[in-house]
mmCIF file of C-alpha atoms and ligand atoms in Angstrom:
data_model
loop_
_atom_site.group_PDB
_atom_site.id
_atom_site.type_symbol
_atom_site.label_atom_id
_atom_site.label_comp_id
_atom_site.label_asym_id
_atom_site.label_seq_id
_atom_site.Cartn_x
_atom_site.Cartn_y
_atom_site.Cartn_z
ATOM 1 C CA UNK A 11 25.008 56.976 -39.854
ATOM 2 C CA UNK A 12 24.181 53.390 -40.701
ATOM 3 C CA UNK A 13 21.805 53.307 -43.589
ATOM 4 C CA UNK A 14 19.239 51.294 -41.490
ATOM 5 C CA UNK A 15 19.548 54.624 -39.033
ATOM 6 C CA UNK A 16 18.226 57.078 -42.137
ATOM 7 C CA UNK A 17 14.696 58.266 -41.439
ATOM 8 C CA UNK A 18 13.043 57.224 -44.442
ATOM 9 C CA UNK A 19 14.644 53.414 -44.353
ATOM 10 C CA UNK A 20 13.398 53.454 -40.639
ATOM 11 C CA UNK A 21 10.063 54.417 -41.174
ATOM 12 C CA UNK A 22 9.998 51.755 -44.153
ATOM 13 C CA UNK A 23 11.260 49.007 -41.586
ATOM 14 C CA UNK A 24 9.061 50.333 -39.060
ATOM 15 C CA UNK A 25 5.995 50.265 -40.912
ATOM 16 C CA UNK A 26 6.842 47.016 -42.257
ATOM 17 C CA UNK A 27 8.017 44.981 -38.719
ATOM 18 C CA UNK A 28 5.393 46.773 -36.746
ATOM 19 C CA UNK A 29 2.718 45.812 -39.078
ATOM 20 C CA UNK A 30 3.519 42.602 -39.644
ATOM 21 C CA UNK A 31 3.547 41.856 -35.504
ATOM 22 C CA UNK A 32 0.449 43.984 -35.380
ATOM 23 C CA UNK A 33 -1.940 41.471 -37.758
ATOM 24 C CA UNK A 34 -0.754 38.361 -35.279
ATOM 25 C CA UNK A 35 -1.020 40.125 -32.180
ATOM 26 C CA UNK A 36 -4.398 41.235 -33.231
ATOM 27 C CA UNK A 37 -5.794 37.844 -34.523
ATOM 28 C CA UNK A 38 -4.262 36.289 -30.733
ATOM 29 C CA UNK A 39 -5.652 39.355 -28.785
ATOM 30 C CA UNK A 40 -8.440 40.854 -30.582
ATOM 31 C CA UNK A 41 -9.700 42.419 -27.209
ATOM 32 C CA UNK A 42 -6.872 44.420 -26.866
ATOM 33 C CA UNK A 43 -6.481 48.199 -27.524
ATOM 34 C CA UNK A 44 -3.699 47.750 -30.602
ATOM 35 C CA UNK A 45 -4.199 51.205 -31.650
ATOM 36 C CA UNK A 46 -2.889 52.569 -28.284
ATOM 37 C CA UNK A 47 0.296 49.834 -28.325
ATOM 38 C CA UNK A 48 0.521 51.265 -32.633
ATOM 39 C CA UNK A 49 0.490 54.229 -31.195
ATOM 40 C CA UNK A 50 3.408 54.057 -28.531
ATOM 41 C CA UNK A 51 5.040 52.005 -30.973
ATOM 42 C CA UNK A 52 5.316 55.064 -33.559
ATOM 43 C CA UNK A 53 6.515 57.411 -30.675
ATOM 44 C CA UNK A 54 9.591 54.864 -29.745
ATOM 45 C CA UNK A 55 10.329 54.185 -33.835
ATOM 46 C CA UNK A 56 14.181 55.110 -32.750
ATOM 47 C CA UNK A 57 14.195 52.968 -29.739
ATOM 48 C CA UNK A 58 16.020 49.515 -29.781
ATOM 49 C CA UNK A 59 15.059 48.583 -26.387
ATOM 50 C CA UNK A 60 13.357 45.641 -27.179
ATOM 51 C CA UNK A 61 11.438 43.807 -29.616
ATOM 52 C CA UNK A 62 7.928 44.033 -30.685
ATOM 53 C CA UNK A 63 6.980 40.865 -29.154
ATOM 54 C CA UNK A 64 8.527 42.059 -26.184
ATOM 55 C CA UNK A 65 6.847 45.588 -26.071
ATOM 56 C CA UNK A 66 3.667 43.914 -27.317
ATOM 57 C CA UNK A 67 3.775 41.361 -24.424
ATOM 58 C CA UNK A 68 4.433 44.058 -21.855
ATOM 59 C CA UNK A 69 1.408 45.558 -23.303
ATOM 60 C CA UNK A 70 -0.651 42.875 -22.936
ATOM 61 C CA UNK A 71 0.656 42.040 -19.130
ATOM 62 C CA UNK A 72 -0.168 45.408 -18.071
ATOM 63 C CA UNK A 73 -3.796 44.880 -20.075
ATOM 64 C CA UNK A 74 -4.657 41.970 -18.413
ATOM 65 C CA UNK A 75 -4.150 44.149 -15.095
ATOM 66 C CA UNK A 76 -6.849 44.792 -13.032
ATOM 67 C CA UNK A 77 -8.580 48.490 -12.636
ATOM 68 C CA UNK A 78 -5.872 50.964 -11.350
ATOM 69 C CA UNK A 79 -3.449 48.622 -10.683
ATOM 70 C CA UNK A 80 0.051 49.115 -9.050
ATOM 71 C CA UNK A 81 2.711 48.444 -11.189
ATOM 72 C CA UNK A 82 6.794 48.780 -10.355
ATOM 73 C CA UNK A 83 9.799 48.541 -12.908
ATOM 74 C CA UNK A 84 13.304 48.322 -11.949
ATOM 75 C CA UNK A 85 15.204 49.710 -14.766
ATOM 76 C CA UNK A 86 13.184 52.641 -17.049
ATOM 77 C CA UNK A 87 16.278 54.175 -19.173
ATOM 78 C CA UNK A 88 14.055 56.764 -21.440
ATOM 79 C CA UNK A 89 11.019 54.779 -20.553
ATOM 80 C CA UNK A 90 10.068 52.524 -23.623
ATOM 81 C CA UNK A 91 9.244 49.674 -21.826
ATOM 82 C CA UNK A 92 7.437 51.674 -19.128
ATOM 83 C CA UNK A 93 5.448 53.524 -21.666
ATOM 84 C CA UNK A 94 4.126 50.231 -23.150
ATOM 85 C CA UNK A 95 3.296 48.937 -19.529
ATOM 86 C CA UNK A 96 1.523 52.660 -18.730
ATOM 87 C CA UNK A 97 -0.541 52.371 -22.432
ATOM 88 C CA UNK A 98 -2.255 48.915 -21.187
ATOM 89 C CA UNK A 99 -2.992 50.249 -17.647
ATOM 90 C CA UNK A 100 -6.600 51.430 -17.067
ATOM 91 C CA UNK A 101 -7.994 53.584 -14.225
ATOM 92 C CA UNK A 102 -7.571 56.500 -13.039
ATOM 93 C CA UNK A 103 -5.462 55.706 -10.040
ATOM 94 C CA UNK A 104 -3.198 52.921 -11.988
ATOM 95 C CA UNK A 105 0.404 54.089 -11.367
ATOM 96 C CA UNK A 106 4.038 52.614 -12.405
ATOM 97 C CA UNK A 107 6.763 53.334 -9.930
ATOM 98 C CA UNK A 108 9.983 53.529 -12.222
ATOM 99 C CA UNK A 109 12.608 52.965 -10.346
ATOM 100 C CA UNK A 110 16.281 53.834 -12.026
ATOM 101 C CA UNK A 111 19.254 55.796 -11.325
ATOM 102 C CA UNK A 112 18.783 57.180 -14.556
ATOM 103 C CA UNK A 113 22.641 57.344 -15.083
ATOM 104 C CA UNK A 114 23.185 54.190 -16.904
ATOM 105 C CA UNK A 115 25.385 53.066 -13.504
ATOM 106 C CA UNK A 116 25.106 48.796 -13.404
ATOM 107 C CA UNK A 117 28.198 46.786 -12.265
ATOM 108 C CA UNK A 118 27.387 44.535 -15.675
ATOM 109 C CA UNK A 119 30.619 45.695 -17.366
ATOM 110 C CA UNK A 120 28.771 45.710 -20.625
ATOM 111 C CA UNK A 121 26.039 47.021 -20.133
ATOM 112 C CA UNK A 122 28.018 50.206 -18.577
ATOM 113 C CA UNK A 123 30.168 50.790 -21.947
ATOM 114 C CA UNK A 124 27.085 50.600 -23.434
ATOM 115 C CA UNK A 125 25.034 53.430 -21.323
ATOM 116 C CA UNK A 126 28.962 55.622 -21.181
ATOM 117 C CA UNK A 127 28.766 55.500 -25.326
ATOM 118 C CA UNK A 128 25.090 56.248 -25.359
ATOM 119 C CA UNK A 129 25.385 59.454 -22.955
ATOM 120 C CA UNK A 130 28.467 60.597 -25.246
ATOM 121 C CA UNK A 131 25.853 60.465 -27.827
ATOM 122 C CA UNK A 132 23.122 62.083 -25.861
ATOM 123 C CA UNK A 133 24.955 64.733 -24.779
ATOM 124 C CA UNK A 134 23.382 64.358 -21.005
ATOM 125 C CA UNK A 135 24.515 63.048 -17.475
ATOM 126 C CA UNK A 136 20.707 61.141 -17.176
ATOM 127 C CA UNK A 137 18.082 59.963 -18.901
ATOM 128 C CA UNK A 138 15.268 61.403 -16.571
ATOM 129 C CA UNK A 139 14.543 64.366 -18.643
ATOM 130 C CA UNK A 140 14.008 62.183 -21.681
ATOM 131 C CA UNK A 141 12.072 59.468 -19.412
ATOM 132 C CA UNK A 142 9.900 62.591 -18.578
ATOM 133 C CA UNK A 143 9.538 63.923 -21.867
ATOM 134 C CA UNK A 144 8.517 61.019 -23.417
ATOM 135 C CA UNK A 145 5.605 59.709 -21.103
ATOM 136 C CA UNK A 146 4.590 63.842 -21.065
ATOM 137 C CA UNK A 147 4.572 62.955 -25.243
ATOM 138 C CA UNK A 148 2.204 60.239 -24.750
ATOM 139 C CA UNK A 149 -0.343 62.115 -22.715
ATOM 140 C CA UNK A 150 0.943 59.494 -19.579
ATOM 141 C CA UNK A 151 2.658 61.997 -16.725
ATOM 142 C CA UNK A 152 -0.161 60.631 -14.013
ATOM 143 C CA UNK A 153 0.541 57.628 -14.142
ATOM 144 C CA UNK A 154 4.502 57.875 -14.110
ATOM 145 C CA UNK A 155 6.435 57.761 -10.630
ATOM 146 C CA UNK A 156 10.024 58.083 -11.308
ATOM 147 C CA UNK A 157 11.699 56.946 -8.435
ATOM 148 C CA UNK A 158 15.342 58.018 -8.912
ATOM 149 C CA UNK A 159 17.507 55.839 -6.914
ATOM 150 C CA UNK A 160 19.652 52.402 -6.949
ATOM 151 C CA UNK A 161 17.114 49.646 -7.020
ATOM 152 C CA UNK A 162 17.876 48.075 -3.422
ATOM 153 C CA UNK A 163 17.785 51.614 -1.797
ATOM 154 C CA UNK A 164 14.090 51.881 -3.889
ATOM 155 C CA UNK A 165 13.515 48.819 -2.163
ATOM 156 C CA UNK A 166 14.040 49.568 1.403
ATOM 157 C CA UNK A 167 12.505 53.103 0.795
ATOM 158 C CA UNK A 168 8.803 51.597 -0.943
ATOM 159 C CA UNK A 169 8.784 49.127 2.068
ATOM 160 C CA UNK A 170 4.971 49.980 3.196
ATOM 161 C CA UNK A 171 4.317 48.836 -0.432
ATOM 162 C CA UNK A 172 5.008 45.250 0.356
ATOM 163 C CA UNK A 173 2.706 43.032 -1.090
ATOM 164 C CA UNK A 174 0.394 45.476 -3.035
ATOM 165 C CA UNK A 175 1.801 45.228 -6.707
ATOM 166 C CA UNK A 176 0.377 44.157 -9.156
ATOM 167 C CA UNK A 177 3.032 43.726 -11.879
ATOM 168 C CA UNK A 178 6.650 43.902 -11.508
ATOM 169 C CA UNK A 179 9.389 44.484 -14.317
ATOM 170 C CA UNK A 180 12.775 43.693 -13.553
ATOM 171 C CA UNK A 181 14.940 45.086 -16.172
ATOM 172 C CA UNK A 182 18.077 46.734 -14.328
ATOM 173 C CA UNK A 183 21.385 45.582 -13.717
ATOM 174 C CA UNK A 184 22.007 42.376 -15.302
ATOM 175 C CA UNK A 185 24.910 40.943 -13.460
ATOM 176 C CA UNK A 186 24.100 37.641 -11.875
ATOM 177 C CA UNK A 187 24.629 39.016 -8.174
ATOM 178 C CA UNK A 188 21.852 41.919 -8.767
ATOM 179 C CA UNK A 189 19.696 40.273 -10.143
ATOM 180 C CA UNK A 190 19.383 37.595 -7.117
ATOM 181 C CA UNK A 191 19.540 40.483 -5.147
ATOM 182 C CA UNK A 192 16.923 42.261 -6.938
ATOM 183 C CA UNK A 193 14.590 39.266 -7.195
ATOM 184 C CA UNK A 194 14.726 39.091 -3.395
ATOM 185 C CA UNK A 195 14.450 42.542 -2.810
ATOM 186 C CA UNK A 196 11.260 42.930 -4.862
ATOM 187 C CA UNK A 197 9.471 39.476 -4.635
ATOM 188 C CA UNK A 198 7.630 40.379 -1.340
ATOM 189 C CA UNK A 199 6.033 43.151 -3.243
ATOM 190 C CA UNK A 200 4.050 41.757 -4.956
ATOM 191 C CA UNK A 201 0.269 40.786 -4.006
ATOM 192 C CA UNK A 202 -0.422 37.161 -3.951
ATOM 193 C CA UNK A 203 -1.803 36.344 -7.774
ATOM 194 C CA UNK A 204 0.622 39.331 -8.970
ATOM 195 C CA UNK A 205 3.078 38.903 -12.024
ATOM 196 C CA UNK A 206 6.871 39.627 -11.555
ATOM 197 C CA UNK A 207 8.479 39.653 -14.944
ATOM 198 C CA UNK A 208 12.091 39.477 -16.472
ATOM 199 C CA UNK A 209 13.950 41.120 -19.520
ATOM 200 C CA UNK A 210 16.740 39.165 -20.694
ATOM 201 C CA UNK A 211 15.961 35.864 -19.831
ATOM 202 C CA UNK A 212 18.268 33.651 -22.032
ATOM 203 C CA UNK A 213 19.896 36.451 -23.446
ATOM 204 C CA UNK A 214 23.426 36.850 -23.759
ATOM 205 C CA UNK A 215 22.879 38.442 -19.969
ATOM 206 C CA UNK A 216 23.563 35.325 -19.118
ATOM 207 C CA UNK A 217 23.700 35.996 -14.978
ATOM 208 C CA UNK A 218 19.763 37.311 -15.364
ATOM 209 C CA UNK A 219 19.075 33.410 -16.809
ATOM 210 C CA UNK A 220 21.046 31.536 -14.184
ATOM 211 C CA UNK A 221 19.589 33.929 -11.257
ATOM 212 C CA UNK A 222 16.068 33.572 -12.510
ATOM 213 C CA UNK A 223 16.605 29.453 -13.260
ATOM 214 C CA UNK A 224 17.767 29.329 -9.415
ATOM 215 C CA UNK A 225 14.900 30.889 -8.232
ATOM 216 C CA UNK A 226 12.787 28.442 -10.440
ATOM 217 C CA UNK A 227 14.577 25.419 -8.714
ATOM 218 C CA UNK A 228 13.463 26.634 -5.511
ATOM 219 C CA UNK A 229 10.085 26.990 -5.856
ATOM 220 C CA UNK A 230 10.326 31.047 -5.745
ATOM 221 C CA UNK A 231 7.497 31.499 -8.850
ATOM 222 C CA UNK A 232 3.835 30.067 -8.520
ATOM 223 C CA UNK A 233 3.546 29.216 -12.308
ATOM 224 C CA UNK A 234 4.661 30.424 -15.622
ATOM 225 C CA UNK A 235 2.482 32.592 -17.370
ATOM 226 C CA UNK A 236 4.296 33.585 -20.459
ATOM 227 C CA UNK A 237 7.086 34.347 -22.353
ATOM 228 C CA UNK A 238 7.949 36.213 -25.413
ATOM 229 C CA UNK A 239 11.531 37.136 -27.115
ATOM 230 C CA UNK A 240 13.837 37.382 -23.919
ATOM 231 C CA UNK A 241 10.721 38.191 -21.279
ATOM 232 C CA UNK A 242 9.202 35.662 -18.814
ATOM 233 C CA UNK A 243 6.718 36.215 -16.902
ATOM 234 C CA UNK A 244 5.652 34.416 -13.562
ATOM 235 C CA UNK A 245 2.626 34.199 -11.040
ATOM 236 C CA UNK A 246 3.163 34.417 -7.640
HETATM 237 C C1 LIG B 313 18.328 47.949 -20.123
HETATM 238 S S1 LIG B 313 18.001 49.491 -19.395
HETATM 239 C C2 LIG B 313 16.260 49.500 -19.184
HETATM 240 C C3 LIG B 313 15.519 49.550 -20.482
HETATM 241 C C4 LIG B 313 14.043 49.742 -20.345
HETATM 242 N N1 LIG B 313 13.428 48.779 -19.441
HETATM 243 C C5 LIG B 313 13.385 49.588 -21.719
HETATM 244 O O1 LIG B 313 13.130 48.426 -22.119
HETATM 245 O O2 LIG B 313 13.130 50.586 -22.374
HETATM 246 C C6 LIG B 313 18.544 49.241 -17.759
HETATM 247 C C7 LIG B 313 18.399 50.436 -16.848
HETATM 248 O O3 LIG B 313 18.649 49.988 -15.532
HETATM 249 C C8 LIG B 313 19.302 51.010 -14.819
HETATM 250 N N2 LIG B 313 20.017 50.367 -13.713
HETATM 251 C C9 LIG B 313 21.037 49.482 -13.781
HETATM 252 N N3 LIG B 313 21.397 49.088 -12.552
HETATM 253 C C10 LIG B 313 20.574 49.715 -11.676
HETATM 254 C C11 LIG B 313 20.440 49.723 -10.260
HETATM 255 N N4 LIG B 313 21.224 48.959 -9.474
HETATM 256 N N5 LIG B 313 19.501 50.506 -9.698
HETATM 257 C C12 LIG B 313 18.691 51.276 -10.476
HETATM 258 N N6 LIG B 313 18.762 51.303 -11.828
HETATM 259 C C13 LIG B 313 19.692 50.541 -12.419
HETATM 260 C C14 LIG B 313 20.197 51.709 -15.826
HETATM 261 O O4 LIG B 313 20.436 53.042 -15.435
HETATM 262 C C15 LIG B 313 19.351 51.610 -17.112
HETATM 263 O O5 LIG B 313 18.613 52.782 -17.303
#
């Protein structure tokens, strides 16, 4: 095990990167619930995911969210990123639709030797279990909908949900071709003044850039409203 990987250097590092994101996010958002975000935080200590800018901006998206708002993410894995999104929800009827095959299947050759090594690990065929474990963990199994499936099928079968999310998180297969195709296939779902928003963006998934910088070209995205490490985040 890499000495970075033994407990007591992680929780060192942890305590250390985590605090030090916590004291800006704080003085840039002091209206926000950091305690809750701490708190997830301490629960995915192992998980390397994503950044804390990354899980602190999903935070805040989800936050700034109206009362029991409708939220859909393409792409869960053990659900980090949808725990983060669940922790800044509020209301009792605010839901996030996680939509994943849960078997690390993605036809971005990387990203599939990646997923095959970590099952090896893992010792499982899916991540679903875990996904469930972790938001039962949190205290967050109401507002969890795993929707196991491949993300166009998800699409076709959430059709009477057209145009009644409020937040959308793409972070699935990361080949150039399904991304398009996923930006097309979820766009129309969300409400007018909704968010869609991207992992990846000018990471070395270079396909999610040059699908999302297409779409830009042409108009697809009302406005920008943030970014933060490899996430952007649009109005529609
Ligand atoms: C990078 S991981 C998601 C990580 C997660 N958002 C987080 O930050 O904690 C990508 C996930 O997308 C899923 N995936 C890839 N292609 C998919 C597809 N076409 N349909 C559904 N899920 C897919 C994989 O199974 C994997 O769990």
């Amino acid at each position: 095990m890499a000495f970075k990987h033994w407990p007591l250097v992680r929780d060192v590092r942890f305590a250390q990167k985590c605090g030090r994101y916590l004291r800006g996010a704080k003085k840039r958002r002091p209206d926000l619930n950091w305690e809750e975000f701490h708190r997830i935080a301490r629960h995915f200590k192992a998980d390397d995911m994503g950044s804390f800018p990354e899980r602190g901006y999903l935070f805040q998206l989800a936050s700034d969210l109206p009362t029991d708002a409708q939220v859909i993410e393409v792409g869960s894995w053990m659900g980090a990123s949808t725990c983060f999104i669940a922790g800044g929800l509020k209301g009792t009827k605010a839901k996030i639709a996680a939509v994943d095959n849960f078997q690390g299947l993605s036809t971005c050759g990387e990203d599939a030797a990646w997923y095959n090594r970590h099952f090896r690990q893992l010792g499982v065929k899916s991540t679903l279990e875990i996904f469930r474990e972790n938001f039962a963990s949190l205290g967050f199994s109401s507002r969890a909908e795993p929707v196991v499936s491949d993300s166009l099928a998800a699409s076709r079968s959430l059709a009477d949900r057209r145009g009644t999310i409020d937040l959308i998180f793409i972070d699935g297969d990361h080949s150039y071709d399904a991304c398009r195709a996923d930006i097309a296939a979820w766009a129309p779902y969300v409400k007018r003044g909704g968010v869609m928003a991207f992992h990846d963006f000018g990471s070395r998934a270079d396909g999610v850039t040059r699908a999302i910088f297409e779409q830009i070209k042409i108009g697809r995205f009302a406005e920008i409203v943030g970014v933060a490490g490899t996430i952007i985040a649009f109005r529609m």
